[in-house]
Amino acid sequence: MNTPPTMQALRVHHFDGPDAWRLESVATPALAADQLLVRVLASGISFVDLLLARGGYQVKPDLPMTPGTEFCGQIAEVGAAVAGDWHRGQIVAGTAFGGTWAEYVLASPQAVVALPEYSEPALASDLGITGATAVHALEGRARVQPGETVLVLGAAGGVGLACIQVAKASGARVIASASSADKRALCARTGADATIDSRDAHWRETLRTLAPQGVDVVVDTVGGHMSELAFRSLAWNGRHLVIGFAAGDIPALKTNLALLKGASLMGVDIRQFPLKEPQAAQANLQRTGALFAQGQLRPHVAASVAFQDWRQAIALAQDPQTVGKVVMHW
Ligand SMILES: NC(=O)c1ccc[n+]([C@@H]2O[C@H](COP(=O)([O-])OP(=O)(O)OC[C@H]3O[C@@H](n4cnc5c(N)ncnc54)[C@H](OP(=O)(O)O)[C@@H]3O)[C@@H](O)[C@H]2O)c1
């Protein structure tokens, strides 16, 4: 099937919120020799996507822009200079920095991973960033070992749930911290060995009953006041992974805490990773795809909504009561 000259794309015209967004007809992106053109089947709505669309991300795109950073789709065209076994119709998951909330997106072959033909697009739609971040953080940065204890903050979020699964695949024990009973139940169903209420007034004491020797790795997607509490709960040689600041505040830590624990504070940045370490980032994405293909990495899809009903999808994704990932599909 030939690629049509125009496509539907959800475009942001101002950073004032969804009232300034429109699903409209635009030119289908032109393929360069070193790229793949992918027909998007499903694309998730993540915390970063919403930040980007509101102009709140560290990098501000020019307007109008099409948000979306991760996708599952089908290869529509392969650039003339692309090496490797890529072909039309192949199912892939991947990432692009903006542009995935559209019918077609351009992607670098290094930024996609081939998936089994039968892959469910909604379930593969958040591998490119969310899944890849969990693998990079736990396997690449913290080098989590079997038998270690991993504490996941914001554990019912997209990255948090992926981290529970990657930590379990590494043979670790997982303690998941989340704010509601529904979210903690989801964490337990996803594989967490124990859960803790992030609003518990005696959170550190409760954690100590679950991990008397301390935790080996902290997955921190939340920031704010939880970061110091978690860092103080590390065991000797502990690693604290700085991933995000969903709570809003970037915390400050006293460096003597690292000395007392022989501990490391490790940054994780999935956006810069492929720019600084292209081969390692590609291997990380392949590993993410392999975990998916083995059934060890799956998002919890709260709702899969047609792109035509994008307002409903965005409202659901912004609702703090929504548990799991909201995905849009064509
Ligand atoms: N460094 C990287 O490479 C990288 C990659 C991907 C994402 N991120 C960052 O990681 C963070 C999590 O991303 P995500 O996609 O997992 O997000 P998400 O699905 O929206 O989950 C965020 C979680 O954070 C918790 N949270 C605490 N305070 C919050 C607040 N004030 N507002 C919203 N959530 C709050 C929530 O859990 P509770 O209700 O249980 O508290 C929620 O489940 C974001 O800051 C994102 O920018 C970083």
mmCIF file of C-alpha atoms and ligand atoms in Angstrom:
data_model
loop_
_atom_site.group_PDB
_atom_site.id
_atom_site.type_symbol
_atom_site.label_atom_id
_atom_site.label_comp_id
_atom_site.label_asym_id
_atom_site.label_seq_id
_atom_site.Cartn_x
_atom_site.Cartn_y
_atom_site.Cartn_z
ATOM 1 C CA MET A 1 0.000 0.000 0.000
ATOM 2 C CA ASN A 2 1.365 3.418 -0.943
ATOM 3 C CA THR A 3 1.868 6.000 1.766
ATOM 4 C CA PRO A 4 -0.706 8.820 1.432
ATOM 5 C CA PRO A 5 0.641 12.377 0.949
ATOM 6 C CA THR A 6 -1.284 13.664 3.981
ATOM 7 C CA MET A 7 -2.036 12.217 7.396
ATOM 8 C CA GLN A 8 -3.888 13.045 10.609
ATOM 9 C CA ALA A 9 -1.779 14.454 13.449
ATOM 10 C CA LEU A 10 -2.666 15.856 16.857
ATOM 11 C CA ARG A 11 -1.017 19.280 16.921
ATOM 12 C CA VAL A 12 -0.356 21.747 19.717
ATOM 13 C CA HIS A 13 -0.759 25.380 18.591
ATOM 14 C CA HIS A 14 -0.153 27.058 21.978
ATOM 15 C CA PHE A 15 1.168 25.833 25.321
ATOM 16 C CA ASP A 16 -2.132 26.762 27.013
ATOM 17 C CA GLY A 17 -3.494 23.230 27.308
ATOM 18 C CA PRO A 18 -5.718 20.950 25.207
ATOM 19 C CA ASP A 19 -8.051 23.773 24.079
ATOM 20 C CA ALA A 20 -5.209 24.810 21.779
ATOM 21 C CA TRP A 21 -4.687 21.314 20.342
ATOM 22 C CA ARG A 22 -6.275 20.065 17.098
ATOM 23 C CA LEU A 23 -6.439 16.785 15.194
ATOM 24 C CA GLU A 24 -5.741 17.985 11.668
ATOM 25 C CA SER A 25 -4.505 17.006 8.254
ATOM 26 C CA VAL A 26 -0.793 17.663 7.632
ATOM 27 C CA ALA A 27 1.791 16.486 5.097
ATOM 28 C CA THR A 28 3.104 12.986 5.743
ATOM 29 C CA PRO A 29 6.790 13.362 6.723
ATOM 30 C CA ALA A 30 9.238 12.866 3.852
ATOM 31 C CA LEU A 31 11.565 9.902 4.281
ATOM 32 C CA ALA A 32 15.332 10.535 4.384
ATOM 33 C CA ALA A 33 17.726 7.833 3.160
ATOM 34 C CA ASP A 34 18.802 6.822 6.681
ATOM 35 C CA GLN A 35 15.310 6.654 8.219
ATOM 36 C CA LEU A 36 12.276 4.443 8.548
ATOM 37 C CA LEU A 37 8.737 5.720 8.060
ATOM 38 C CA VAL A 38 6.440 3.962 10.533
ATOM 39 C CA ARG A 39 2.645 3.805 10.392
ATOM 40 C CA VAL A 40 1.721 4.338 14.030
ATOM 41 C CA LEU A 41 -0.709 1.773 15.445
ATOM 42 C CA ALA A 42 -0.658 2.915 19.077
ATOM 43 C CA SER A 43 1.077 5.596 21.119
ATOM 44 C CA GLY A 44 0.986 6.020 24.889
ATOM 45 C CA ILE A 45 0.409 9.213 26.848
ATOM 46 C CA SER A 46 3.214 9.615 29.388
ATOM 47 C CA PHE A 47 4.131 12.207 32.000
ATOM 48 C CA VAL A 48 6.867 13.522 29.675
ATOM 49 C CA ASP A 49 4.450 13.773 26.714
ATOM 50 C CA LEU A 50 2.080 15.938 28.740
ATOM 51 C CA LEU A 51 4.975 18.114 29.985
ATOM 52 C CA LEU A 52 6.249 18.544 26.418
ATOM 53 C CA ALA A 53 2.774 19.435 25.139
ATOM 54 C CA ARG A 54 2.406 22.087 27.863
ATOM 55 C CA GLY A 55 5.832 23.616 27.189
ATOM 56 C CA GLY A 56 6.996 22.466 30.649
ATOM 57 C CA TYR A 57 9.795 20.131 29.521
ATOM 58 C CA GLN A 58 13.497 21.085 29.720
ATOM 59 C CA VAL A 59 13.538 21.333 25.887
ATOM 60 C CA LYS A 60 10.796 23.578 24.411
ATOM 61 C CA PRO A 61 9.772 22.633 20.845
ATOM 62 C CA ASP A 62 8.747 25.121 18.143
ATOM 63 C CA LEU A 63 4.995 25.469 17.521
ATOM 64 C CA PRO A 64 2.874 24.034 16.063
ATOM 65 C CA MET A 65 4.180 20.671 17.198
ATOM 66 C CA THR A 66 2.952 17.093 17.415
ATOM 67 C CA PRO A 67 3.637 15.553 20.842
ATOM 68 C CA GLY A 68 4.253 11.873 21.549
ATOM 69 C CA THR A 69 7.565 10.159 22.239
ATOM 70 C CA GLU A 70 6.890 6.411 22.004
ATOM 71 C CA PHE A 71 4.981 4.182 19.633
ATOM 72 C CA CYS A 72 4.217 0.739 18.327
ATOM 73 C CA GLY A 73 3.694 0.637 14.575
ATOM 74 C CA GLN A 74 4.276 -1.026 11.263
ATOM 75 C CA ILE A 75 7.106 -0.081 8.910
ATOM 76 C CA ALA A 76 5.639 1.715 5.878
ATOM 77 C CA GLU A 77 8.869 2.661 4.077
ATOM 78 C CA VAL A 78 12.576 1.884 4.471
ATOM 79 C CA GLY A 79 15.140 4.566 3.512
ATOM 80 C CA ALA A 80 17.513 3.658 0.664
ATOM 81 C CA ALA A 81 20.629 3.772 2.888
ATOM 82 C CA VAL A 82 19.173 1.852 5.837
ATOM 83 C CA ALA A 83 21.202 -1.299 6.549
ATOM 84 C CA GLY A 84 19.820 -4.384 8.254
ATOM 85 C CA ASP A 85 16.808 -6.600 7.985
ATOM 86 C CA TRP A 86 14.022 -4.010 7.956
ATOM 87 C CA HIS A 87 11.005 -4.486 5.721
ATOM 88 C CA ARG A 88 7.554 -3.046 5.069
ATOM 89 C CA GLY A 89 4.846 -4.410 7.323
ATOM 90 C CA GLN A 90 7.274 -5.285 10.129
ATOM 91 C CA ILE A 91 5.946 -4.572 13.642
ATOM 92 C CA VAL A 92 8.258 -2.325 15.641
ATOM 93 C CA ALA A 93 8.283 -0.313 18.856
ATOM 94 C CA GLY A 94 10.371 2.755 19.283
ATOM 95 C CA THR A 95 10.846 6.365 20.145
ATOM 96 C CA ALA A 96 10.973 9.759 18.488
ATOM 97 C CA PHE A 97 11.387 13.055 20.328
ATOM 98 C CA GLY A 98 7.903 14.311 19.510
ATOM 99 C CA GLY A 99 5.732 13.374 16.549
ATOM 100 C CA THR A 100 4.274 10.003 17.536
ATOM 101 C CA TRP A 101 0.688 11.289 18.026
ATOM 102 C CA ALA A 102 0.232 11.075 14.266
ATOM 103 C CA GLU A 103 -0.575 8.436 11.656
ATOM 104 C CA TYR A 104 3.033 8.282 10.482
ATOM 105 C CA VAL A 105 6.330 9.057 12.191
ATOM 106 C CA LEU A 106 9.950 9.069 11.040
ATOM 107 C CA ALA A 107 12.337 7.031 13.148
ATOM 108 C CA SER A 108 16.001 6.222 13.130
ATOM 109 C CA PRO A 109 16.593 2.439 12.797
ATOM 110 C CA GLN A 110 18.679 2.723 15.984
ATOM 111 C CA ALA A 111 15.597 3.977 17.849
ATOM 112 C CA VAL A 112 13.291 1.053 17.034
ATOM 113 C CA VAL A 113 13.188 -2.602 17.932
ATOM 114 C CA ALA A 114 11.536 -5.354 15.878
ATOM 115 C CA LEU A 115 8.771 -7.230 17.695
ATOM 116 C CA PRO A 116 6.954 -10.519 17.091
ATOM 117 C CA GLU A 117 4.214 -10.187 14.436
ATOM 118 C CA TYR A 118 1.435 -10.994 16.880
ATOM 119 C CA SER A 119 2.406 -8.196 19.339
ATOM 120 C CA GLU A 120 -0.556 -6.282 20.729
ATOM 121 C CA PRO A 121 0.156 -2.607 19.756
ATOM 122 C CA ALA A 122 -1.265 -1.090 22.965
ATOM 123 C CA LEU A 123 0.969 -3.344 25.084
ATOM 124 C CA ALA A 124 4.059 -2.500 23.035
ATOM 125 C CA SER A 125 3.350 1.229 22.799
ATOM 126 C CA ASP A 126 5.459 2.323 25.783
ATOM 127 C CA LEU A 127 8.627 0.277 25.285
ATOM 128 C CA GLY A 128 10.582 3.027 23.495
ATOM 129 C CA ILE A 129 10.896 5.349 26.505
ATOM 130 C CA THR A 130 9.123 3.901 29.536
ATOM 131 C CA GLY A 131 10.342 0.314 29.189
ATOM 132 C CA ALA A 132 13.785 1.362 27.953
ATOM 133 C CA THR A 133 14.213 3.721 30.922
ATOM 134 C CA ALA A 134 13.530 0.899 33.387
ATOM 135 C CA VAL A 135 16.044 -1.405 31.679
ATOM 136 C CA HIS A 136 18.705 1.331 31.425
ATOM 137 C CA ALA A 137 18.201 2.363 35.063
ATOM 138 C CA LEU A 138 18.226 -1.049 36.725
ATOM 139 C CA GLU A 139 20.430 -3.134 34.453
ATOM 140 C CA GLY A 140 22.725 -0.496 32.925
ATOM 141 C CA ARG A 141 23.147 1.970 35.790
ATOM 142 C CA ALA A 142 22.428 0.177 39.107
ATOM 143 C CA ARG A 143 23.460 -3.264 37.796
ATOM 144 C CA VAL A 144 20.923 -4.866 40.095
ATOM 145 C CA GLN A 145 21.855 -8.366 41.262
ATOM 146 C CA PRO A 146 19.707 -11.415 42.107
ATOM 147 C CA GLY A 147 18.650 -11.313 45.757
ATOM 148 C CA GLU A 148 19.059 -7.531 46.097
ATOM 149 C CA THR A 149 16.163 -5.427 47.359
ATOM 150 C CA VAL A 150 14.810 -2.687 45.076
ATOM 151 C CA LEU A 151 12.540 0.061 46.400
ATOM 152 C CA VAL A 152 10.387 1.663 43.682
ATOM 153 C CA LEU A 153 8.875 5.109 44.388
ATOM 154 C CA GLY A 154 5.904 6.145 42.211
ATOM 155 C CA ALA A 155 5.634 2.409 41.607
ATOM 156 C CA ALA A 156 2.194 2.438 39.946
ATOM 157 C CA GLY A 157 3.306 4.958 37.310
ATOM 158 C CA GLY A 158 4.470 3.909 33.857
ATOM 159 C CA VAL A 159 8.195 3.836 34.697
ATOM 160 C CA GLY A 160 7.486 2.435 38.175
ATOM 161 C CA LEU A 161 5.539 -0.574 36.880
ATOM 162 C CA ALA A 162 8.198 -1.247 34.256
ATOM 163 C CA CYS A 163 10.874 -1.097 36.993
ATOM 164 C CA ILE A 164 8.982 -3.633 39.122
ATOM 165 C CA GLN A 165 9.040 -6.037 36.162
ATOM 166 C CA VAL A 166 12.677 -5.437 35.180
ATOM 167 C CA ALA A 167 13.804 -5.830 38.811
ATOM 168 C CA LYS A 168 11.870 -9.110 39.114
ATOM 169 C CA ALA A 169 13.374 -10.336 35.825
ATOM 170 C CA SER A 170 16.801 -9.651 37.415
ATOM 171 C CA GLY A 171 15.924 -11.828 40.412
ATOM 172 C CA ALA A 172 15.572 -8.940 42.862
ATOM 173 C CA ARG A 173 13.054 -8.497 45.661
ATOM 174 C CA VAL A 174 10.799 -5.481 45.075
ATOM 175 C CA ILE A 175 9.127 -3.110 47.527
ATOM 176 C CA ALA A 176 6.647 -0.786 45.772
ATOM 177 C CA SER A 177 5.619 2.583 47.226
ATOM 178 C CA ALA A 178 2.341 4.066 45.953
ATOM 179 C CA SER A 179 -0.377 6.380 47.211
ATOM 180 C CA SER A 180 -3.634 4.387 47.010
ATOM 181 C CA ALA A 181 -4.860 0.872 47.763
ATOM 182 C CA ASP A 182 -5.777 0.392 44.077
ATOM 183 C CA LYS A 183 -2.295 1.419 42.969
ATOM 184 C CA ARG A 184 -0.610 -0.833 45.538
ATOM 185 C CA ALA A 185 -2.811 -3.760 44.449
ATOM 186 C CA LEU A 186 -1.713 -3.165 40.855
ATOM 187 C CA CYS A 187 1.944 -3.133 41.965
ATOM 188 C CA ALA A 188 1.434 -6.471 43.748
ATOM 189 C CA ARG A 189 -0.257 -7.968 40.661
ATOM 190 C CA THR A 190 2.674 -6.713 38.585
ATOM 191 C CA GLY A 191 5.126 -8.635 40.758
ATOM 192 C CA ALA A 192 6.048 -6.498 43.776
ATOM 193 C CA ASP A 193 6.864 -8.661 46.803
ATOM 194 C CA ALA A 194 5.694 -6.002 49.274
ATOM 195 C CA THR A 195 3.981 -2.627 49.065
ATOM 196 C CA ILE A 196 4.056 0.481 51.209
ATOM 197 C CA ASP A 197 1.710 3.470 51.375
ATOM 198 C CA SER A 198 3.643 6.541 50.186
ATOM 199 C CA ARG A 199 1.336 8.645 52.435
ATOM 200 C CA ASP A 200 2.155 6.597 55.560
ATOM 201 C CA ALA A 201 3.198 9.120 58.246
ATOM 202 C CA HIS A 202 5.716 6.525 59.502
ATOM 203 C CA TRP A 203 6.892 5.544 56.006
ATOM 204 C CA ARG A 204 10.575 5.011 56.921
ATOM 205 C CA GLU A 205 9.755 2.925 59.976
ATOM 206 C CA THR A 206 7.330 0.788 57.947
ATOM 207 C CA LEU A 207 9.989 0.357 55.262
ATOM 208 C CA ARG A 208 12.483 -0.713 57.936
ATOM 209 C CA THR A 209 10.158 -3.564 58.964
ATOM 210 C CA LEU A 210 10.138 -4.720 55.320
ATOM 211 C CA ALA A 211 13.900 -4.278 54.775
ATOM 212 C CA PRO A 212 15.688 -4.214 58.148
ATOM 213 C CA GLN A 213 19.151 -4.070 56.509
ATOM 214 C CA GLY A 214 18.090 -1.284 54.125
ATOM 215 C CA VAL A 215 17.397 -1.420 50.390
ATOM 216 C CA ASP A 216 20.106 -1.912 47.755
ATOM 217 C CA VAL A 217 18.545 0.167 44.997
ATOM 218 C CA VAL A 218 16.055 3.053 45.017
ATOM 219 C CA VAL A 219 14.127 3.829 41.824
ATOM 220 C CA ASP A 220 13.168 7.499 42.243
ATOM 221 C CA THR A 221 10.669 8.863 39.718
ATOM 222 C CA VAL A 222 9.044 11.156 42.273
ATOM 223 C CA GLY A 223 11.543 13.573 43.896
ATOM 224 C CA GLY A 224 10.238 15.959 46.552
ATOM 225 C CA HIS A 225 10.525 14.975 50.205
ATOM 226 C CA MET A 226 10.451 11.217 49.412
ATOM 227 C CA SER A 227 13.944 11.288 47.903
ATOM 228 C CA GLU A 228 15.787 11.964 51.166
ATOM 229 C CA LEU A 229 13.655 9.452 53.090
ATOM 230 C CA ALA A 230 14.508 6.818 50.483
ATOM 231 C CA PHE A 231 18.209 7.727 50.324
ATOM 232 C CA ARG A 232 18.429 7.425 54.119
ATOM 233 C CA SER A 233 16.926 3.919 53.779
ATOM 234 C CA LEU A 234 19.742 2.603 51.561
ATOM 235 C CA ALA A 235 21.905 -0.318 52.645
ATOM 236 C CA TRP A 236 25.714 -0.207 52.452
ATOM 237 C CA ASN A 237 26.790 0.203 48.784
ATOM 238 C CA GLY A 238 23.262 1.297 47.890
ATOM 239 C CA ARG A 239 22.413 2.986 44.572
ATOM 240 C CA HIS A 240 19.786 5.717 44.275
ATOM 241 C CA LEU A 241 18.539 6.178 40.696
ATOM 242 C CA VAL A 242 17.426 9.741 39.925
ATOM 243 C CA ILE A 243 14.826 9.363 37.151
ATOM 244 C CA GLY A 244 12.181 12.046 37.565
ATOM 245 C CA PHE A 245 10.413 14.603 39.705
ATOM 246 C CA ALA A 246 6.724 13.763 39.339
ATOM 247 C CA ALA A 247 6.042 15.411 42.718
ATOM 248 C CA GLY A 248 7.332 18.696 41.277
ATOM 249 C CA ASP A 249 10.222 19.558 43.623
ATOM 250 C CA ILE A 250 13.863 18.754 42.924
ATOM 251 C CA PRO A 251 15.239 17.755 46.328
ATOM 252 C CA ALA A 252 18.650 18.596 47.840
ATOM 253 C CA LEU A 253 20.675 15.909 49.617
ATOM 254 C CA LYS A 254 23.431 16.285 52.203
ATOM 255 C CA THR A 255 26.522 14.536 50.797
ATOM 256 C CA ASN A 256 27.489 13.016 54.164
ATOM 257 C CA LEU A 257 24.554 10.621 53.650
ATOM 258 C CA ALA A 258 26.391 9.092 50.679
ATOM 259 C CA LEU A 259 29.569 8.773 52.761
ATOM 260 C CA LEU A 260 27.767 7.034 55.620
ATOM 261 C CA LYS A 261 26.232 4.443 53.274
ATOM 262 C CA GLY A 262 29.069 4.019 50.773
ATOM 263 C CA ALA A 263 26.206 4.951 48.478
ATOM 264 C CA SER A 264 25.944 6.304 44.922
ATOM 265 C CA LEU A 265 23.507 8.800 43.447
ATOM 266 C CA MET A 266 23.041 7.856 39.779
ATOM 267 C CA GLY A 267 21.396 9.944 37.096
ATOM 268 C CA VAL A 268 19.298 8.300 34.390
ATOM 269 C CA ASP A 269 18.475 10.186 31.179
ATOM 270 C CA ILE A 270 16.966 8.142 28.371
ATOM 271 C CA ARG A 271 16.930 11.183 26.048
ATOM 272 C CA GLN A 272 20.691 11.802 26.186
ATOM 273 C CA PHE A 273 21.668 8.118 26.453
ATOM 274 C CA PRO A 274 21.519 7.421 22.660
ATOM 275 C CA LEU A 275 23.369 10.688 21.930
ATOM 276 C CA LYS A 276 26.228 9.927 24.327
ATOM 277 C CA GLU A 277 26.368 6.106 24.058
ATOM 278 C CA PRO A 278 24.669 5.085 20.783
ATOM 279 C CA GLN A 279 25.685 1.420 20.837
ATOM 280 C CA ALA A 280 24.789 0.885 24.483
ATOM 281 C CA ALA A 281 21.430 2.613 23.938
ATOM 282 C CA GLN A 282 20.669 0.389 20.959
ATOM 283 C CA ALA A 283 21.566 -2.725 22.968
ATOM 284 C CA ASN A 284 19.337 -1.429 25.772
ATOM 285 C CA LEU A 285 16.375 -1.081 23.377
ATOM 286 C CA GLN A 286 16.976 -4.594 22.019
ATOM 287 C CA ARG A 287 17.013 -5.934 25.571
ATOM 288 C CA THR A 288 13.759 -4.062 26.270
ATOM 289 C CA GLY A 289 12.170 -5.675 23.197
ATOM 290 C CA ALA A 290 13.419 -9.105 24.288
ATOM 291 C CA LEU A 291 11.864 -8.710 27.757
ATOM 292 C CA PHE A 292 8.586 -7.748 26.046
ATOM 293 C CA ALA A 293 8.736 -10.699 23.648
ATOM 294 C CA GLN A 294 9.335 -13.039 26.616
ATOM 295 C CA GLY A 295 6.237 -11.624 28.339
ATOM 296 C CA GLN A 296 8.290 -10.119 31.171
ATOM 297 C CA LEU A 297 7.550 -6.452 30.432
ATOM 298 C CA ARG A 298 4.023 -5.138 29.928
ATOM 299 C CA PRO A 299 2.367 -1.806 30.787
ATOM 300 C CA HIS A 300 -0.953 -1.840 32.602
ATOM 301 C CA VAL A 301 -3.254 -0.303 29.978
ATOM 302 C CA ALA A 302 -6.015 1.634 31.734
ATOM 303 C CA ALA A 303 -7.709 2.510 28.438
ATOM 304 C CA SER A 304 -7.014 2.328 24.729
ATOM 305 C CA VAL A 305 -8.825 5.212 23.020
ATOM 306 C CA ALA A 306 -9.125 6.052 19.307
ATOM 307 C CA PHE A 307 -7.101 9.115 18.243
ATOM 308 C CA GLN A 308 -10.384 10.655 17.067
ATOM 309 C CA ASP A 309 -11.429 10.706 20.762
ATOM 310 C CA TRP A 310 -8.133 12.254 21.890
ATOM 311 C CA ARG A 311 -9.856 14.713 24.281
ATOM 312 C CA GLN A 312 -11.236 11.810 26.272
ATOM 313 C CA ALA A 313 -7.810 10.116 26.247
ATOM 314 C CA ILE A 314 -5.991 13.223 27.492
ATOM 315 C CA ALA A 315 -8.592 13.846 30.217
ATOM 316 C CA LEU A 316 -8.204 10.252 31.410
ATOM 317 C CA ALA A 317 -4.401 10.466 31.356
ATOM 318 C CA GLN A 318 -4.501 13.690 33.398
ATOM 319 C CA ASP A 319 -6.916 12.274 35.979
ATOM 320 C CA PRO A 320 -4.967 11.278 39.129
ATOM 321 C CA GLN A 321 -7.594 8.543 39.745
ATOM 322 C CA THR A 322 -6.588 6.742 36.528
ATOM 323 C CA VAL A 323 -4.475 3.727 37.360
ATOM 324 C CA GLY A 324 -2.223 2.650 34.487
ATOM 325 C CA LYS A 325 -1.342 3.879 31.023
ATOM 326 C CA VAL A 326 -3.733 5.582 28.598
ATOM 327 C CA VAL A 327 -2.946 4.661 24.999
ATOM 328 C CA MET A 328 -4.257 6.210 21.765
ATOM 329 C CA HIS A 329 -4.684 4.085 18.650
ATOM 330 C CA TRP A 330 -5.617 4.617 14.969
HETATM 331 N N1 LIG B 1 15.058 10.297 33.341
HETATM 332 C C1 LIG B 1 14.454 9.683 32.321
HETATM 333 O O1 LIG B 1 15.097 9.236 31.383
HETATM 334 C C2 LIG B 1 12.968 9.556 32.357
HETATM 335 C C3 LIG B 1 12.289 8.727 31.453
HETATM 336 C C4 LIG B 1 10.897 8.594 31.571
HETATM 337 C C5 LIG B 1 10.217 9.313 32.558
HETATM 338 N N2 LIG B 1 10.915 10.150 33.385
HETATM 339 C C6 LIG B 1 10.269 10.884 34.485
HETATM 340 O O2 LIG B 1 9.849 9.924 35.431
HETATM 341 C C7 LIG B 1 8.698 10.424 36.108
HETATM 342 C C8 LIG B 1 7.607 9.377 36.039
HETATM 343 O O3 LIG B 1 7.194 9.173 34.687
HETATM 344 P P1 LIG B 1 5.987 8.188 34.374
HETATM 345 O O4 LIG B 1 5.820 8.166 32.915
HETATM 346 O O5 LIG B 1 6.157 6.942 35.130
HETATM 347 O O6 LIG B 1 4.794 9.031 35.033
HETATM 348 P P2 LIG B 1 3.383 8.549 35.560
HETATM 349 O O7 LIG B 1 2.972 7.302 34.870
HETATM 350 O O8 LIG B 1 2.505 9.744 35.493
HETATM 351 O O9 LIG B 1 3.659 8.168 37.082
HETATM 352 C C9 LIG B 1 4.127 9.112 37.996
HETATM 353 C C10 LIG B 1 3.895 8.577 39.410
HETATM 354 O O10 LIG B 1 4.453 9.539 40.296
HETATM 355 C C11 LIG B 1 3.670 9.650 41.466
HETATM 356 N N3 LIG B 1 3.475 11.044 41.871
HETATM 357 C C12 LIG B 1 3.853 11.570 43.039
HETATM 358 N N4 LIG B 1 3.550 12.852 43.115
HETATM 359 C C13 LIG B 1 2.954 13.172 41.961
HETATM 360 C C14 LIG B 1 2.394 14.371 41.464
HETATM 361 N N5 LIG B 1 2.404 15.510 42.175
HETATM 362 N N6 LIG B 1 1.855 14.330 40.219
HETATM 363 C C15 LIG B 1 1.840 13.185 39.486
HETATM 364 N N7 LIG B 1 2.365 12.013 39.933
HETATM 365 C C16 LIG B 1 2.899 12.014 41.159
HETATM 366 C C17 LIG B 1 2.325 8.988 41.147
HETATM 367 O O11 LIG B 1 2.180 7.896 42.032
HETATM 368 P P3 LIG B 1 1.446 8.032 43.431
HETATM 369 O O12 LIG B 1 0.072 8.558 43.191
HETATM 370 O O13 LIG B 1 1.438 6.631 43.918
HETATM 371 O O14 LIG B 1 2.294 8.952 44.254
HETATM 372 C C18 LIG B 1 2.436 8.438 39.740
HETATM 373 O O15 LIG B 1 2.045 7.080 39.656
HETATM 374 C C19 LIG B 1 8.331 11.752 35.450
HETATM 375 O O16 LIG B 1 8.874 12.794 36.215
HETATM 376 C C20 LIG B 1 9.025 11.671 34.101
HETATM 377 O O17 LIG B 1 9.338 12.956 33.615
HETATM 378 C C21 LIG B 1 12.268 10.272 33.303
#
